[in-house]
PDB file of C-alpha atoms in Angstrom:
ATOM      1  CA  MET Z   1      22.191   7.621  -0.621  1.00  0.00           C
ATOM      2  CA  PRO Z   2      21.609   5.540  -3.999  1.00  0.00           C
ATOM      3  CA  TYR Z   3      18.164   4.422  -4.592  1.00  0.00           C
ATOM      4  CA  ILE Z   4      18.037   0.938  -5.772  1.00  0.00           C
ATOM      5  CA  GLY Z   5      14.321   0.264  -5.968  1.00  0.00           C
ATOM      6  CA  LEU Z   6      10.612   1.472  -5.900  1.00  0.00           C
ATOM      7  CA  ARG Z   7       7.652  -0.542  -4.613  1.00  0.00           C
ATOM      8  CA  LYS Z   8       4.179  -0.828  -3.541  1.00  0.00           C
ATOM      9  CA  PRO Z   9       2.231   2.482  -4.822  1.00  0.00           C
ATOM     10  CA  ILE Z  10      -1.199   2.678  -2.895  1.00  0.00           C
ATOM     11  CA  VAL Z  11      -3.912   5.284  -3.556  1.00  0.00           C
ATOM     12  CA  GLY Z  12      -7.034   6.398  -1.636  1.00  0.00           C
ATOM     13  CA  ARG Z  13      -9.540   9.034  -2.247  1.00  0.00           C
ATOM     14  CA  ARG Z  14      -9.226  12.067  -0.270  1.00  0.00           C
ATOM     15  CA  ASN Z  15     -12.299  13.320   1.320  1.00  0.00           C
ATOM     16  CA  SER Z  16     -13.575  16.604   1.971  1.00  0.00           C
ATOM     17  CA  ASP Z  17     -13.108  16.567   5.937  1.00  0.00           C
ATOM     18  CA  GLY Z  18      -9.462  15.574   5.283  1.00  0.00           C
ATOM     19  CA  THR Z  19      -9.890  11.622   5.848  1.00  0.00           C
ATOM     20  CA  TYR Z  20      -9.056   8.888   3.311  1.00  0.00           C
ATOM     21  CA  GLY Z  21     -11.218   6.250   1.646  1.00  0.00           C
ATOM     22  CA  ASP Z  22      -9.901   2.309   1.620  1.00  0.00           C
ATOM     23  CA  PRO Z  23      -6.476   2.512   0.245  1.00  0.00           C
ATOM     24  CA  LEU Z  24      -5.772   0.433  -2.747  1.00  0.00           C
ATOM     25  CA  ARG Z  25      -2.882  -1.012  -3.974  1.00  0.00           C
ATOM     26  CA  TYR Z  26      -2.158   0.567  -7.684  1.00  0.00           C
ATOM     27  CA  GLY Z  27      -0.525  -2.173  -9.292  1.00  0.00           C
ATOM     28  CA  LYS Z  28       3.231  -2.487  -9.135  1.00  0.00           C
ATOM     29  CA  ALA Z  29       5.517   0.409  -9.301  1.00  0.00           C
ATOM     30  CA  VAL Z  30       7.735   0.896 -12.769  1.00  0.00           C
ATOM     31  CA  ALA Z  31       8.567   4.488 -12.112  1.00  0.00           C
ATOM     32  CA  MET Z  32       7.826   7.677 -10.200  1.00  0.00           C
ATOM     33  CA  THR Z  33       8.724  11.538 -10.773  1.00  0.00           C
ATOM     34  CA  ILE Z  34       7.979  14.198  -8.409  1.00  0.00           C
ATOM     35  CA  THR Z  35       9.054  17.688  -9.718  1.00  0.00           C
ATOM     36  CA  PRO Z  36       7.891  20.581  -7.230  1.00  0.00           C
ATOM     37  CA  ASN Z  37       6.972  23.971  -8.830  1.00  0.00           C
ATOM     38  CA  TYR Z  38       7.818  27.497  -7.045  1.00  0.00           C
ATOM     39  CA  ALA Z  39       6.714  30.797  -7.225  1.00  0.00           C
ATOM     40  CA  GLU Z  40       9.517  33.271  -7.588  1.00  0.00           C
ATOM     41  CA  GLY Z  41       9.976  37.031  -7.108  1.00  0.00           C
ATOM     42  CA  SER Z  42      12.372  39.766  -6.315  1.00  0.00           C
ATOM     43  CA  SER Z  43      12.705  43.226  -5.558  1.00  0.00           C
ATOM     44  CA  TYR Z  44      15.768  45.427  -6.297  1.00  0.00           C
ATOM     45  CA  ALA Z  45      16.975  48.556  -4.765  1.00  0.00           C
ATOM     46  CA  ASP Z  46      20.383  50.737  -5.701  1.00  0.00           C
ATOM     47  CA  ASP Z  47      20.913  48.692  -8.627  1.00  0.00           C
ATOM     48  CA  ALA Z  48      20.971  45.201  -6.772  1.00  0.00           C
ATOM     49  CA  GLN Z  49      18.666  42.710  -5.743  1.00  0.00           C
ATOM     50  CA  ASP Z  50      17.232  43.688  -2.187  1.00  0.00           C
ATOM     51  CA  GLU Z  51      14.662  40.775  -1.577  1.00  0.00           C
ATOM     52  CA  TYR Z  52      14.119  37.348  -3.208  1.00  0.00           C
ATOM     53  CA  ASP Z  53      11.193  34.695  -2.257  1.00  0.00           C
ATOM     54  CA  LYS Z  54      10.586  31.231  -3.388  1.00  0.00           C
ATOM     55  CA  GLU Z  55       7.399  29.746  -2.406  1.00  0.00           C
ATOM     56  CA  TYR Z  56       6.216  26.070  -3.105  1.00  0.00           C
ATOM     57  CA  THR Z  57       2.756  26.055  -5.138  1.00  0.00           C
ATOM     58  CA  ASN Z  58       2.602  22.519  -6.816  1.00  0.00           C
ATOM     59  CA  ALA Z  59       4.252  19.377  -7.542  1.00  0.00           C
ATOM     60  CA  ASP Z  60       3.954  17.551 -10.996  1.00  0.00           C
ATOM     61  CA  ILE Z  61       3.639  13.719 -10.382  1.00  0.00           C
ATOM     62  CA  THR Z  62       4.244  10.861 -12.897  1.00  0.00           C
ATOM     63  CA  LEU Z  63       3.419   7.426 -11.672  1.00  0.00           C
ATOM     64  CA  GLY Z  64       3.846   4.499 -13.936  1.00  0.00           C
ATOM     65  CA  THR Z  65       2.807   1.077 -12.977  1.00  0.00           C
ATOM     66  CA  ASN Z  66       2.852  -2.642 -14.675  1.00  0.00           C
ATOM     67  CA  TYR Z  67      -1.196  -2.085 -14.929  1.00  0.00           C
ATOM     68  CA  VAL Z  68      -4.000   0.056 -13.897  1.00  0.00           C
ATOM     69  CA  PRO Z  69      -6.675  -2.044 -11.437  1.00  0.00           C
ATOM     70  CA  ILE Z  70     -10.109  -1.776 -12.328  1.00  0.00           C
ATOM     71  CA  LYS Z  71     -10.890  -1.016  -8.824  1.00  0.00           C
ATOM     72  CA  ALA Z  72      -8.717   2.238  -9.220  1.00  0.00           C
ATOM     73  CA  GLU Z  73     -10.986   3.844 -11.989  1.00  0.00           C
ATOM     74  CA  PRO Z  74     -13.596   5.064  -9.788  1.00  0.00           C
ATOM     75  CA  ILE Z  75     -10.932   6.204  -7.077  1.00  0.00           C
ATOM     76  CA  LEU Z  76      -9.067   8.373  -9.559  1.00  0.00           C
ATOM     77  CA  PHE Z  77     -10.829   9.149 -12.297  1.00  0.00           C
ATOM     78  CA  GLY Z  78     -14.700   9.257 -11.247  1.00  0.00           C
ATOM     79  CA  HIS Z  79     -15.669   6.106 -13.427  1.00  0.00           C
ATOM     80  CA  GLU Z  80     -18.381   3.748 -12.827  1.00  0.00           C
ATOM     81  CA  ILE Z  81     -17.928   0.197 -12.538  1.00  0.00           C
ATOM     82  CA  ASP Z  82     -21.076  -1.898 -13.459  1.00  0.00           C
ATOM     83  CA  GLU Z  83     -21.405  -4.572 -10.653  1.00  0.00           C
ATOM     84  CA  GLU Z  84     -23.264  -7.101 -12.300  1.00  0.00           C
ATOM     85  CA  THR Z  85     -20.844  -7.275 -15.879  1.00  0.00           C
ATOM     86  CA  GLY Z  86     -17.751  -5.523 -14.181  1.00  0.00           C
ATOM     87  CA  HIS Z  87     -17.678  -3.045 -17.189  1.00  0.00           C
ATOM     88  CA  VAL Z  88     -15.790   0.305 -16.670  1.00  0.00           C
ATOM     89  CA  ILE Z  89     -18.245   2.998 -17.774  1.00  0.00           C
ATOM     90  CA  TYR Z  90     -16.346   6.271 -19.077  1.00  0.00           C
ATOM     91  CA  ASN Z  91     -18.782   9.267 -19.212  1.00  0.00           C
ATOM     92  CA  ALA Z  92     -17.909  12.538 -20.325  1.00  0.00           C
ATOM     93  CA  ASN Z  93     -19.215  14.222 -17.368  1.00  0.00           C
ATOM     94  CA  ASP Z  94     -17.108  11.733 -15.039  1.00  0.00           C
ATOM     95  CA  GLN Z  95     -14.460  14.053 -12.992  1.00  0.00           C
ATOM     96  CA  SER Z  96     -11.100  13.140 -11.261  1.00  0.00           C
ATOM     97  CA  ASN Z  97     -10.895  13.085  -7.559  1.00  0.00           C
ATOM     98  CA  GLU Z  98      -8.317  14.079  -5.171  1.00  0.00           C
ATOM     99  CA  VAL Z  99      -6.414  11.150  -3.861  1.00  0.00           C
ATOM    100  CA  GLY Z 100      -3.849  10.621  -1.357  1.00  0.00           C
ATOM    101  CA  VAL Z 101      -0.587   8.637  -2.410  1.00  0.00           C
ATOM    102  CA  GLY Z 102       1.788   6.231  -0.847  1.00  0.00           C
ATOM    103  CA  ILE Z 103       4.959   4.811  -2.338  1.00  0.00           C
ATOM    104  CA  MET Z 104       8.068   3.391  -1.040  1.00  0.00           C
ATOM    105  CA  ARG Z 105      11.545   3.712  -2.316  1.00  0.00           C
ATOM    106  CA  VAL Z 106      14.597   1.242  -1.510  1.00  0.00           C
ATOM    107  CA  GLU Z 107      17.844   2.714  -0.538  1.00  0.00           C
ATOM    108  CA  LYS Z 108      21.299   1.802   0.737  1.00  0.00           C
ATOM    109  CA  ILE Z 109      22.380   4.051   3.423  1.00  0.00           C
ATOM    110  CA  ASN Z 110      25.976   3.557   5.000  1.00  0.00           C
ATOM    111  CA  GLY Z 111      25.954  -0.002   3.334  1.00  0.00           C
ATOM    112  CA  ALA Z 112      22.406  -0.862   4.814  1.00  0.00           C
ATOM    113  CA  ARG Z 113      18.970  -1.495   2.924  1.00  0.00           C
ATOM    114  CA  LYS Z 114      16.564   0.940   4.268  1.00  0.00           C
ATOM    115  CA  TYR Z 115      12.862   1.619   3.049  1.00  0.00           C
ATOM    116  CA  THR Z 116      11.590   5.037   2.698  1.00  0.00           C
ATOM    117  CA  ALA Z 117       7.700   5.476   2.757  1.00  0.00           C
ATOM    118  CA  LEU Z 118       6.484   8.450   0.881  1.00  0.00           C
ATOM    119  CA  PHE Z 119       3.024  10.109   1.402  1.00  0.00           C
ATOM    120  CA  ILE Z 120       1.612  12.584  -0.920  1.00  0.00           C
ATOM    121  CA  PHE Z 121      -1.302  14.266   1.045  1.00  0.00           C
ATOM    122  CA  LYS Z 122      -3.484  15.348  -2.087  1.00  0.00           C
ATOM    123  CA  VAL Z 123      -3.058  14.809  -5.912  1.00  0.00           C
ATOM    124  CA  LYS Z 124      -5.282  14.988  -8.703  1.00  0.00           C
ATOM    125  CA  PHE Z 125      -4.530  12.507 -11.739  1.00  0.00           C
ATOM    126  CA  SER Z 126      -5.710  13.151 -15.026  1.00  0.00           C
ATOM    127  CA  GLU Z 127      -7.079  10.221 -17.564  1.00  0.00           C
ATOM    128  CA  PRO Z 128      -3.714   8.444 -18.896  1.00  0.00           C
ATOM    129  CA  SER Z 129      -3.242   8.138 -22.587  1.00  0.00           C
ATOM    130  CA  GLU Z 130      -3.371   5.083 -24.230  1.00  0.00           C
ATOM    131  CA  ASP Z 131      -0.684   3.682 -26.893  1.00  0.00           C
ATOM    132  CA  TYR Z 132      -1.105   0.274 -28.508  1.00  0.00           C
ATOM    133  CA  GLU Z 133       0.870  -1.323 -31.361  1.00  0.00           C
ATOM    134  CA  THR Z 134       0.549  -4.919 -33.023  1.00  0.00           C
ATOM    135  CA  LYS Z 135       3.075  -7.425 -32.228  1.00  0.00           C
ATOM    136  CA  GLY Z 136       6.069  -7.223 -34.354  1.00  0.00           C
ATOM    137  CA  GLU Z 137       9.097  -9.615 -34.772  1.00  0.00           C
ATOM    138  CA  SER Z 138      10.225  -9.048 -31.011  1.00  0.00           C
ATOM    139  CA  ILE Z 139       8.119  -8.355 -27.872  1.00  0.00           C
ATOM    140  CA  THR Z 140       7.794  -4.889 -26.643  1.00  0.00           C
ATOM    141  CA  TYR Z 141       6.386  -4.046 -23.404  1.00  0.00           C
ATOM    142  CA  LYS Z 142       4.523  -1.282 -22.713  1.00  0.00           C
ATOM    143  CA  THR Z 143       3.171  -0.142 -19.234  1.00  0.00           C
ATOM    144  CA  PRO Z 144       0.757   2.744 -18.266  1.00  0.00           C
ATOM    145  CA  SER Z 145       1.258   6.155 -16.374  1.00  0.00           C
ATOM    146  CA  ILE Z 146      -0.603   8.688 -14.960  1.00  0.00           C
ATOM    147  CA  SER Z 147       0.257  12.213 -14.616  1.00  0.00           C
ATOM    148  CA  GLY Z 148      -1.174  14.600 -11.822  1.00  0.00           C
ATOM    149  CA  LYS Z 149      -0.546  17.670  -9.663  1.00  0.00           C
ATOM    150  CA  ALA Z 150      -0.348  17.523  -5.885  1.00  0.00           C
ATOM    151  CA  THR Z 151      -1.019  20.744  -3.860  1.00  0.00           C
ATOM    152  CA  PRO Z 152      -0.830  21.613  -0.417  1.00  0.00           C
ATOM    153  CA  ILE Z 153      -3.392  20.858   2.265  1.00  0.00           C
ATOM    154  CA  ASP Z 154      -4.960  23.517   4.677  1.00  0.00           C
ATOM    155  CA  ASP Z 155      -2.038  23.440   6.921  1.00  0.00           C
ATOM    156  CA  GLY Z 156       0.710  23.830   4.251  1.00  0.00           C
ATOM    157  CA  ARG Z 157       2.037  20.076   3.942  1.00  0.00           C
ATOM    158  CA  TRP Z 158       2.129  18.401   0.735  1.00  0.00           C
ATOM    159  CA  LYS Z 159       4.436  15.374   1.476  1.00  0.00           C
ATOM    160  CA  GLU Z 160       5.856  13.758   4.301  1.00  0.00           C
ATOM    161  CA  SER Z 161       8.134  10.745   4.442  1.00  0.00           C
ATOM    162  CA  LYS Z 162       9.767   8.289   7.137  1.00  0.00           C
ATOM    163  CA  THR Z 163      12.799   5.881   6.633  1.00  0.00           C
ATOM    164  CA  CYS Z 164      12.396   2.311   8.068  1.00  0.00           C
ATOM    165  CA  ASP Z 165      14.407  -0.685   8.747  1.00  0.00           C
ATOM    166  CA  THR Z 166      12.116  -3.122   7.165  1.00  0.00           C
ATOM    167  CA  MET Z 167       9.426  -2.874   4.336  1.00  0.00           C
ATOM    168  CA  THR Z 168       6.597  -4.207   6.568  1.00  0.00           C
ATOM    169  CA  ASP Z 169       7.373  -1.036   8.916  1.00  0.00           C
ATOM    170  CA  ALA Z 170       7.397   1.358   5.908  1.00  0.00           C
ATOM    171  CA  LEU Z 171       3.978  -0.180   4.481  1.00  0.00           C
ATOM    172  CA  SER Z 172       2.522   0.063   8.267  1.00  0.00           C
ATOM    173  CA  TRP Z 173       3.332   3.673   8.046  1.00  0.00           C
ATOM    174  CA  ILE Z 174       2.000   4.576   4.700  1.00  0.00           C
ATOM    175  CA  TYR Z 175      -1.393   2.839   5.672  1.00  0.00           C
ATOM    176  CA  SER Z 176      -1.325   4.844   8.798  1.00  0.00           C
ATOM    177  CA  MET Z 177      -1.150   8.029   7.041  1.00  0.00           C
ATOM    178  CA  PHE Z 178      -4.571   6.807   5.133  1.00  0.00           C
ATOM    179  CA  GLY Z 179      -5.957   6.007   8.699  1.00  0.00           C
ATOM    180  CA  LYS Z 180      -5.680   2.461   8.462  1.00  0.00           C
ATOM    181  CA  THR Z 181      -3.762   0.063  10.978  1.00  0.00           C
ATOM    182  CA  MET Z 182      -3.354  -3.448  11.296  1.00  0.00           C
ATOM    183  CA  GLY Z 183      -6.069  -4.957  13.835  1.00  0.00           C
ATOM    184  CA  THR Z 184      -5.067  -7.195  16.651  1.00  0.00           C
ATOM    185  CA  LEU Z 185      -5.931 -10.952  17.331  1.00  0.00           C
ATOM    186  CA  THR Z 186      -5.191 -12.510  20.325  1.00  0.00           C
ATOM    187  CA  VAL Z 187      -3.662 -15.618  19.728  1.00  0.00           C
ATOM    188  CA  ARG Z 188      -3.253 -18.569  22.260  1.00  0.00           C
ATOM    189  CA  SER Z 189      -1.460 -22.062  21.697  1.00  0.00           C
ATOM    190  CA  ALA Z 190      -2.110 -25.248  23.961  1.00  0.00           C
ATOM    191  CA  ALA Z 191      -0.802 -28.529  23.466  1.00  0.00           C
ATOM    192  CA  SER Z 192      -3.432 -30.832  21.546  1.00  0.00           C
ATOM    193  CA  ASP Z 193      -5.074 -33.757  23.814  1.00  0.00           C
ATOM    194  CA  THR Z 194      -4.685 -36.317  21.397  1.00  0.00           C
ATOM    195  CA  GLU Z 195      -2.025 -35.912  18.706  1.00  0.00           C
ATOM    196  CA  ASP Z 196       1.730 -35.729  18.938  1.00  0.00           C
ATOM    197  CA  GLY Z 197       3.097 -32.516  17.287  1.00  0.00           C
ATOM    198  CA  LYS Z 198      -0.056 -30.806  17.061  1.00  0.00           C
ATOM    199  CA  THR Z 199      -1.294 -27.523  19.016  1.00  0.00           C
ATOM    200  CA  LYS Z 200      -4.828 -26.166  19.102  1.00  0.00           C
ATOM    201  CA  LEU Z 201      -5.040 -22.691  18.909  1.00  0.00           C
ATOM    202  CA  THR Z 202      -7.778 -20.045  20.167  1.00  0.00           C
ATOM    203  CA  VAL Z 203      -8.200 -16.749  18.466  1.00  0.00           C
ATOM    204  CA  THR Z 204     -10.079 -13.489  19.703  1.00  0.00           C
ATOM    205  CA  PRO Z 205     -11.762 -11.577  18.441  1.00  0.00           C
ATOM    206  CA  GLU Z 206     -13.870 -14.205  16.040  1.00  0.00           C
ATOM    207  CA  LYS Z 207     -13.357 -13.070  12.334  1.00  0.00           C
ATOM    208  CA  GLU Z 208     -15.902 -10.577  10.641  1.00  0.00           C
ATOM    209  CA  GLY Z 209     -18.182 -11.450   8.087  1.00  0.00           C
ATOM    210  CA  ASP Z 210     -16.660 -13.643   5.116  1.00  0.00           C
ATOM    211  CA  ASN Z 211     -13.034 -13.016   6.312  1.00  0.00           C
ATOM    212  CA  THR Z 212     -10.924 -16.384   6.547  1.00  0.00           C
ATOM    213  CA  TYR Z 213      -7.589 -17.092   8.763  1.00  0.00           C
ATOM    214  CA  VAL Z 214      -4.156 -18.266   7.193  1.00  0.00           C
ATOM    215  CA  TYR Z 215      -1.183 -19.054   9.369  1.00  0.00           C
ATOM    216  CA  LYS Z 216       2.529 -19.345   9.241  1.00  0.00           C
ATOM    217  CA  THR Z 217       4.741 -21.052  11.891  1.00  0.00           C
ATOM    218  CA  GLY Z 218       8.643 -21.216  12.247  1.00  0.00           C
ATOM    219  CA  ALA Z 219      11.632 -20.344  14.389  1.00  0.00           C
ATOM    220  CA  SER Z 220      11.019 -16.618  13.108  1.00  0.00           C
ATOM    221  CA  VAL Z 221       7.856 -15.333  11.498  1.00  0.00           C
ATOM    222  CA  GLU Z 222       7.152 -11.868  10.962  1.00  0.00           C
ATOM    223  CA  LEU Z 223       3.845 -10.107  10.926  1.00  0.00           C
ATOM    224  CA  PRO Z 224       2.598  -8.784   7.881  1.00  0.00           C
ATOM    225  CA  ALA Z 225       1.502  -5.253   6.990  1.00  0.00           C
ATOM    226  CA  TYR Z 226      -1.930  -3.929   7.126  1.00  0.00           C
ATOM    227  CA  ASP Z 227      -3.223  -5.081   3.395  1.00  0.00           C
ATOM    228  CA  ASP Z 228      -0.202  -7.371   2.758  1.00  0.00           C
ATOM    229  CA  THR Z 229      -1.227 -10.355   0.545  1.00  0.00           C
ATOM    230  CA  CYS Z 230      -1.220 -13.392   2.494  1.00  0.00           C
ATOM    231  CA  ASN Z 231      -2.061 -16.429   0.093  1.00  0.00           C
ATOM    232  CA  ALA Z 232      -0.517 -19.928  -0.354  1.00  0.00           C
ATOM    233  CA  ALA Z 233       2.079 -17.783  -3.073  1.00  0.00           C
ATOM    234  CA  SER Z 234       3.483 -16.090  -0.336  1.00  0.00           C
ATOM    235  CA  GLY Z 235       3.871 -19.050   2.020  1.00  0.00           C
ATOM    236  CA  TRP Z 236       0.648 -18.856   4.150  1.00  0.00           C
ATOM    237  CA  LYS Z 237      -1.615 -21.807   5.019  1.00  0.00           C
ATOM    238  CA  THR Z 238      -5.150 -21.632   5.489  1.00  0.00           C
ATOM    239  CA  TRP Z 239      -7.102 -22.249   8.683  1.00  0.00           C
ATOM    240  CA  ASP Z 240     -10.790 -23.232   9.636  1.00  0.00           C
ATOM    241  CA  GLY Z 241     -10.481 -21.505  12.889  1.00  0.00           C
ATOM    242  CA  THR Z 242     -10.877 -24.810  14.953  1.00  0.00           C
ATOM    243  CA  GLU Z 243      -8.664 -27.666  13.092  1.00  0.00           C
ATOM    244  CA  GLU Z 244      -5.362 -28.465  15.201  1.00  0.00           C
ATOM    245  CA  ILE Z 245      -2.310 -27.298  13.551  1.00  0.00           C
ATOM    246  CA  THR Z 246       1.064 -29.360  13.293  1.00  0.00           C
ATOM    247  CA  ALA Z 247       3.816 -27.050  14.610  1.00  0.00           C
ATOM    248  CA  LYS Z 248       7.028 -27.392  16.861  1.00  0.00           C
ATOM    249  CA  THR Z 249       7.048 -26.394  20.619  1.00  0.00           C
ATOM    250  CA  GLY Z 250       8.645 -23.136  21.023  1.00  0.00           C
ATOM    251  CA  ASP Z 251       8.322 -21.826  17.603  1.00  0.00           C
ATOM    252  CA  LYS Z 252       6.235 -18.999  16.733  1.00  0.00           C
ATOM    253  CA  ILE Z 253       3.026 -18.843  14.797  1.00  0.00           C
ATOM    254  CA  VAL Z 254       1.205 -15.950  13.433  1.00  0.00           C
ATOM    255  CA  VAL Z 255      -2.454 -15.984  12.395  1.00  0.00           C
ATOM    256  CA  VAL Z 256      -4.050 -13.567  10.186  1.00  0.00           C
ATOM    257  CA  GLU Z 257      -7.331 -12.687   9.032  1.00  0.00           C
ATOM    258  CA  ILE Z 258      -7.834 -11.797   5.493  1.00  0.00           C
ATOM    259  CA  ASP Z 259     -10.706 -10.388   3.310  1.00  0.00           C
ATOM    260  CA  ASN Z 260     -11.894 -12.268   0.096  1.00  0.00           C
ATOM    261  CA  ASP Z 261      -8.775 -10.637  -1.661  1.00  0.00           C
ATOM    262  CA  ALA Z 262      -6.542 -12.498   0.575  1.00  0.00           C
ATOM    263  CA  LEU Z 263      -5.376  -9.024   2.165  1.00  0.00           C
ATOM    264  CA  ALA Z 264      -4.530  -8.790   5.885  1.00  0.00           C
ATOM    265  CA  LYS Z 265      -6.741  -7.158   8.035  1.00  0.00           C
ATOM    266  CA  LYS Z 266      -5.881  -8.305  11.827  1.00  0.00           C
ATOM    267  CA  ALA Z 267      -3.063 -10.632  12.813  1.00  0.00           C
ATOM    268  CA  GLY Z 268      -1.537 -12.014  16.168  1.00  0.00           C
ATOM    269  CA  THR Z 269       1.253 -14.157  17.100  1.00  0.00           C
ATOM    270  CA  ALA Z 270       1.461 -16.616  19.956  1.00  0.00           C
ATOM    271  CA  THR Z 271       4.569 -19.343  20.993  1.00  0.00           C
ATOM    272  CA  VAL Z 272       3.578 -22.641  20.028  1.00  0.00           C
ATOM    273  CA  ALA Z 273       2.790 -25.410  22.719  1.00  0.00           C
ATOM    274  CA  ALA Z 274       2.305 -28.828  21.093  1.00  0.00           C
ATOM    275  CA  LYS Z 275       2.022 -32.161  22.288  1.00  0.00           C
ATOM    276  CA  GLU Z 276       5.267 -34.133  22.694  1.00  0.00           C
ATOM    277  CA  THR Z 277       5.687 -37.557  21.986  1.00  0.00           C
ATOM    278  CA  LYS Z 278       6.293 -39.711  25.165  1.00  0.00           C
TER     279      LYS Z 278
END
């Protein structure tokens, strides 16, 4: 099964009780290397090997991305972010934290594209080295990488994987390993009383805090995964929660509740009922 891609690195701080804090998209994947390490031992009798054991101890993890998000600094390395200035404060007493790591590799299996989600339960990364150079006659791109050790959790597991047919399913599984799942919205569509080609929606429960709504409509529309980016660049339209929407009867409409970073938190779908021209 050839590997043809690597996507969506996600990290989340591991708590002492084995749960995880809010997961964070850790830039875009460039490369990842996972090298398991083993302890080996053997005994000999009658001039030959009599017993041999090989047990997993840890794994060396190297993760390269296109950048290191500022929000990841306290999660991975224990640095402080000044909320007023946005400055990252590096202190000699800062300690790296144990984190869970999720990532997705793209494969071809029997000619079909598949998405294999990987989840590593407990990793402690070291601060990355920084390598800069002045611009020369040609442009050279440099991307950061972090290295760390993956160790088993109490029950002996250190990694888990699941192969899915869609990227959305693979992402949803990764987030479920962090203890996060997409919330459900109940969406109902009714024909407008006044305007042809319009539908009026009702959505329950109401959105939380400063969250907002976006939507897509069409013959076939997929629900996003938890924490997917849902903005204008990815084809989503804003909705104020009351305005009637132009849509075609029989099409699907998906409504997503997003946070201030345009990340999906809840979603729901309905079949459109729109006012027909008489």
